[in-house]
Short mmCIF file of C-alpha atoms in Angstrom, two decimals:
data_model
loop_
_atom_site.label_atom_id
_atom_site.label_comp_id
_atom_site.label_asym_id
_atom_site.label_seq_id
_atom_site.Cartn_x
_atom_site.Cartn_y
_atom_site.Cartn_z
CA MET R 1 0.00 0.00 0.00
CA PHE R 2 3.03 2.27 0.06
CA ARG R 3 3.48 4.80 -2.69
CA GLU R 4 6.78 4.82 -4.55
CA THR R 5 8.91 7.55 -3.03
CA SER R 6 12.17 9.22 -3.85
CA VAL R 7 14.09 12.41 -3.28
CA PHE R 8 15.10 12.57 -6.92
CA ILE R 9 14.04 15.88 -8.42
CA SER R 10 13.50 17.20 -11.88
CA LEU R 11 16.54 18.54 -13.67
CA GLN R 12 17.81 21.93 -14.82
CA ASN R 13 15.64 24.90 -13.84
CA THR R 14 12.29 23.16 -13.54
CA PRO R 15 10.50 23.17 -10.16
CA MET R 16 11.52 20.67 -7.54
CA ASP R 17 9.31 17.59 -7.41
CA VAL R 18 9.60 15.72 -4.12
CA LYS R 19 7.65 12.47 -4.39
CA ILE R 20 5.75 12.20 -1.14
CA ALA R 21 2.18 11.40 -0.08
CA PRO R 22 -0.19 14.10 -1.43
CA SER R 23 -1.50 15.14 2.00
CA TRP R 24 2.06 15.86 3.15
CA LYS R 25 3.08 17.53 -0.10
CA ASN R 26 0.40 20.17 0.41
CA ILE R 27 1.46 20.72 4.02
CA LEU R 28 5.21 20.90 3.30
CA LEU R 29 5.31 22.54 -0.13
CA GLN R 30 6.79 25.79 1.17
CA GLU R 31 9.48 23.83 3.03
CA PHE R 32 10.51 22.06 -0.18
CA GLU R 33 11.07 25.41 -1.86
CA LYS R 34 13.46 26.78 0.76
CA PRO R 35 17.18 27.05 -0.13
CA TYR R 36 18.31 24.73 2.69
CA PHE R 37 16.08 21.93 1.39
CA GLN R 38 17.38 22.30 -2.14
CA GLU R 39 20.95 22.08 -0.79
CA LEU R 40 19.94 19.02 1.27
CA ILE R 41 18.52 17.23 -1.77
CA SER R 42 21.67 17.95 -3.76
CA PHE R 43 23.75 16.47 -0.96
CA VAL R 44 21.54 13.39 -0.68
CA LYS R 45 21.50 12.78 -4.42
CA ASN R 46 25.29 12.92 -4.49
CA GLU R 47 25.55 10.54 -1.54
CA TYR R 48 23.28 7.96 -3.17
CA SER R 49 25.28 8.16 -6.38
CA THR R 50 28.70 7.80 -4.73
CA ALA R 51 28.19 5.67 -1.59
CA VAL R 52 25.95 3.04 -0.02
CA VAL R 53 23.18 4.92 1.76
CA TYR R 54 20.17 3.74 3.77
CA PRO R 55 17.23 3.43 3.50
CA PRO R 56 16.66 2.69 -0.21
CA GLY R 57 15.69 5.85 -2.08
CA ARG R 58 12.08 4.77 -2.47
CA GLU R 59 11.76 4.51 1.34
CA ILE R 60 13.26 7.84 2.40
CA PHE R 61 9.81 9.37 2.90
CA LYS R 62 8.05 6.15 3.86
CA ALA R 63 7.08 7.51 7.29
CA PHE R 64 4.93 10.08 5.49
CA ASP R 65 3.55 7.74 2.84
CA ALA R 66 2.54 5.20 5.48
CA CYS R 67 0.79 7.76 7.68
CA ASP R 68 -1.21 10.51 5.99
CA PHE R 69 -1.21 13.86 7.74
CA ASP R 70 -4.96 13.70 8.30
CA ARG R 71 -4.67 10.37 10.14
CA ILE R 72 -1.91 11.18 12.64
CA LYS R 73 -2.75 10.20 16.20
CA VAL R 74 0.70 9.48 17.66
CA VAL R 75 4.20 10.74 16.81
CA ILE R 76 7.35 8.84 17.82
CA ILE R 77 10.67 10.60 17.20
CA GLY R 78 13.89 8.73 16.49
CA GLN R 79 17.33 9.99 15.48
CA ASP R 80 19.17 8.26 12.60
CA PRO R 81 18.06 5.41 10.35
CA TYR R 82 19.76 2.09 11.05
CA HIS R 83 23.08 1.95 9.22
CA GLY R 84 23.43 -1.83 8.78
CA PRO R 85 22.59 -3.77 5.60
CA GLY R 86 18.87 -4.24 5.02
CA GLN R 87 17.78 -2.74 8.33
CA ALA R 88 16.37 0.74 7.69
CA ASN R 89 12.91 0.86 6.13
CA GLY R 90 12.06 4.54 6.51
CA LEU R 91 10.25 4.22 9.84
CA CYS R 92 12.03 5.04 13.09
CA PHE R 93 12.87 2.01 15.27
CA SER R 94 11.44 -0.29 12.57
CA VAL R 95 13.19 -2.92 10.43
CA HIS R 96 12.16 -5.16 7.56
CA ASP R 97 10.41 -8.44 8.28
CA GLN R 98 13.40 -10.77 7.99
CA VAL R 99 15.83 -8.56 9.94
CA ARG R 100 16.74 -9.32 13.54
CA THR R 101 14.89 -7.01 15.94
CA PRO R 102 17.34 -4.34 17.20
CA PRO R 103 17.94 -3.98 20.96
CA SER R 104 15.98 -0.74 21.44
CA LEU R 105 12.96 -2.20 19.66
CA VAL R 106 13.26 -5.38 21.75
CA ASN R 107 12.91 -3.16 24.81
CA ILE R 108 9.93 -1.33 23.29
CA PHE R 109 8.20 -4.66 22.75
CA LYS R 110 9.06 -5.71 26.32
CA GLU R 111 7.47 -2.54 27.68
CA ILE R 112 4.34 -3.08 25.58
CA HIS R 113 4.14 -6.61 26.95
CA GLN R 114 4.44 -5.38 30.53
CA ASP R 115 2.10 -2.44 29.95
CA LEU R 116 -0.65 -4.06 27.88
CA GLY R 117 0.01 -7.79 28.12
CA LYS R 118 0.52 -8.16 24.39
CA PRO R 119 2.82 -10.90 23.09
CA ILE R 120 6.22 -10.03 21.63
CA PRO R 121 5.80 -9.70 17.83
CA PRO R 122 7.66 -12.12 15.55
CA ASN R 123 9.43 -9.29 13.70
CA GLY R 124 10.34 -5.64 14.06
CA ASN R 125 8.37 -4.22 11.14
CA LEU R 126 6.28 -1.34 12.50
CA GLU R 127 4.32 -0.62 9.32
CA ARG R 128 1.23 -1.85 11.16
CA TRP R 129 1.62 1.05 13.62
CA ALA R 130 2.10 3.57 10.82
CA ASN R 131 -1.02 2.32 9.07
CA GLN R 132 -3.02 3.13 12.22
CA GLY R 133 -1.83 6.74 12.41
CA VAL R 134 1.55 6.54 14.15
CA LEU R 135 4.10 8.85 12.51
CA LEU R 136 7.46 7.10 12.99
CA LEU R 137 9.77 10.02 12.30
CA ASN R 138 13.55 9.96 12.37
CA ALA R 139 15.22 13.35 12.79
CA THR R 140 17.61 12.45 9.97
CA LEU R 141 16.07 10.51 7.10
CA THR R 142 19.22 9.09 5.49
CA VAL R 143 22.62 7.72 6.59
CA ARG R 144 25.77 6.27 5.03
CA ALA R 145 26.22 2.54 5.49
CA GLY R 146 28.19 1.77 8.64
CA THR R 147 28.56 5.44 9.57
CA PRO R 148 26.01 6.61 12.14
CA GLY R 149 25.43 10.35 12.16
CA SER R 150 26.96 10.80 8.71
CA HIS R 151 23.98 12.76 7.37
CA GLN R 152 23.40 14.87 10.44
CA ASN R 153 23.64 18.67 10.19
CA LYS R 154 22.97 18.65 6.45
CA GLY R 155 19.41 19.97 6.65
CA TRP R 156 17.31 16.98 7.63
CA GLU R 157 16.92 18.22 11.21
CA THR R 158 15.58 21.55 9.98
CA PHE R 159 13.09 19.71 7.82
CA THR R 160 11.90 17.36 10.57
CA ASP R 161 11.65 20.27 13.03
CA ALA R 162 9.28 21.87 10.51
CA VAL R 163 7.28 18.63 10.29
CA ILE R 164 6.87 18.47 14.08
CA ARG R 165 5.87 22.12 14.18
CA LYS R 166 3.27 21.58 11.43
CA VAL R 167 1.73 18.66 13.30
CA SER R 168 1.66 20.65 16.52
CA ASP R 169 0.20 23.79 14.96
CA GLU R 170 -2.35 22.29 12.58
CA LYS R 171 -3.64 19.30 14.54
CA SER R 172 -5.06 18.69 18.01
CA ASN R 173 -5.06 15.78 20.46
CA VAL R 174 -1.92 14.09 19.12
CA VAL R 175 0.24 11.99 21.47
CA PHE R 176 3.98 12.68 21.19
CA LEU R 177 6.29 10.00 22.60
CA LEU R 178 9.68 11.55 23.29
CA TRP R 179 12.23 8.96 24.36
CA GLY R 180 15.64 10.29 25.33
CA ALA R 181 17.16 13.76 25.49
CA TYR R 182 17.50 14.13 21.72
CA ALA R 183 13.80 13.52 21.03
CA GLN R 184 12.86 15.76 23.94
CA ARG R 185 14.85 18.64 22.47
CA LYS R 186 13.13 18.07 19.12
CA GLY R 187 9.81 18.24 20.93
CA GLU R 188 10.32 21.67 22.48
CA VAL R 189 8.18 23.22 19.71
CA ILE R 190 5.10 21.13 20.61
CA ASP R 191 2.09 22.99 22.02
CA ARG R 192 1.40 21.16 25.29
CA THR R 193 -1.96 22.88 25.69
CA LYS R 194 -3.58 20.82 22.91
CA HIS R 195 -1.43 17.68 22.71
CA LEU R 196 -0.24 14.98 25.12
CA VAL R 197 3.55 14.80 25.46
CA LEU R 198 5.02 11.75 27.21
CA MET R 199 8.74 11.72 27.96
CA SER R 200 11.11 9.10 29.30
CA ALA R 201 14.60 7.69 28.94
CA HIS R 202 15.50 6.16 25.59
CA PRO R 203 14.65 2.45 25.15
CA SER R 204 18.30 1.65 24.41
CA PRO R 205 19.76 -1.10 26.64
CA PHE R 206 22.04 1.59 28.07
CA SER R 207 19.16 3.65 29.44
CA ALA R 208 15.85 1.74 29.32
CA ASP R 209 15.96 0.89 33.03
CA ARG R 210 16.24 4.60 33.89
CA GLY R 211 12.59 5.37 33.23
CA PHE R 212 11.55 3.84 29.94
CA PHE R 213 10.58 0.54 31.53
CA GLY R 214 7.51 1.13 33.64
CA GLY R 215 6.61 4.40 31.92
CA ARG R 216 3.45 2.81 30.49
CA HIS R 217 3.42 5.20 27.56
CA PHE R 218 1.40 2.84 25.40
CA SER R 219 -1.56 2.48 27.75
CA LYS R 220 -1.39 6.20 28.57
CA ALA R 221 -1.45 7.07 24.87
CA ASN R 222 -4.47 4.86 24.29
CA ALA R 223 -6.30 6.24 27.32
CA TYR R 224 -5.77 9.77 26.04
CA LEU R 225 -6.94 8.90 22.51
CA LYS R 226 -10.02 7.19 23.92
CA SER R 227 -10.80 10.23 26.07
CA LYS R 228 -10.81 12.36 22.91
CA GLY R 229 -13.13 10.00 21.07
CA LEU R 230 -10.34 8.60 18.89
CA GLU R 231 -9.60 4.97 18.10
CA GLU R 232 -6.85 3.43 20.19
CA ILE R 233 -3.65 2.06 18.65
CA ASN R 234 -3.27 -1.71 18.49
CA TRP R 235 0.30 -1.77 19.71
#
């Protein structure tokens, strides 16, 4: 059900054409036209042509294609895509079906089990969350293979800050799950008067026992959605 996506743009002096879900394209059109974004796309195009970069080009904007703007109920903020072969699929914390579940996602599933009693899923593909209205947004949407952080400070963070601000400004009653200091800094633009913001330590094995475990963010998110007359997420 995912639309084909890519950051490849039209050539010469014709207008930029970012292939992204129509609902998001309308929301972000002005962002695409800004000089920083044009510089970012030039950088990304060069990286894909000269190095191994993840996720595949068609999945760079998958978080948006999988979760239309109008359907957003929950936002989870990650940092970089996974930088190992075959891992990154365009959704933060998520991996493809046949890929071993990464440690942070293992801990997320453990917390869901403790919080809601749900069994541990057989794989780490979170498309099923996205299809229910969970925006799984990495701060940086691309990365060089084997080189974490390699595409940071190139413009992606400015773009994803704008995305978070758009969601905050133009929607109401969204649950933002901010795990770790990095996500919490990204979330400073969120209007707490009309959204629920839940914060904890990151689910990484290095920090999960410092507040992520036992935070019960998943039941709290569902309780909030239910209180607003919205359908709960089947975590």
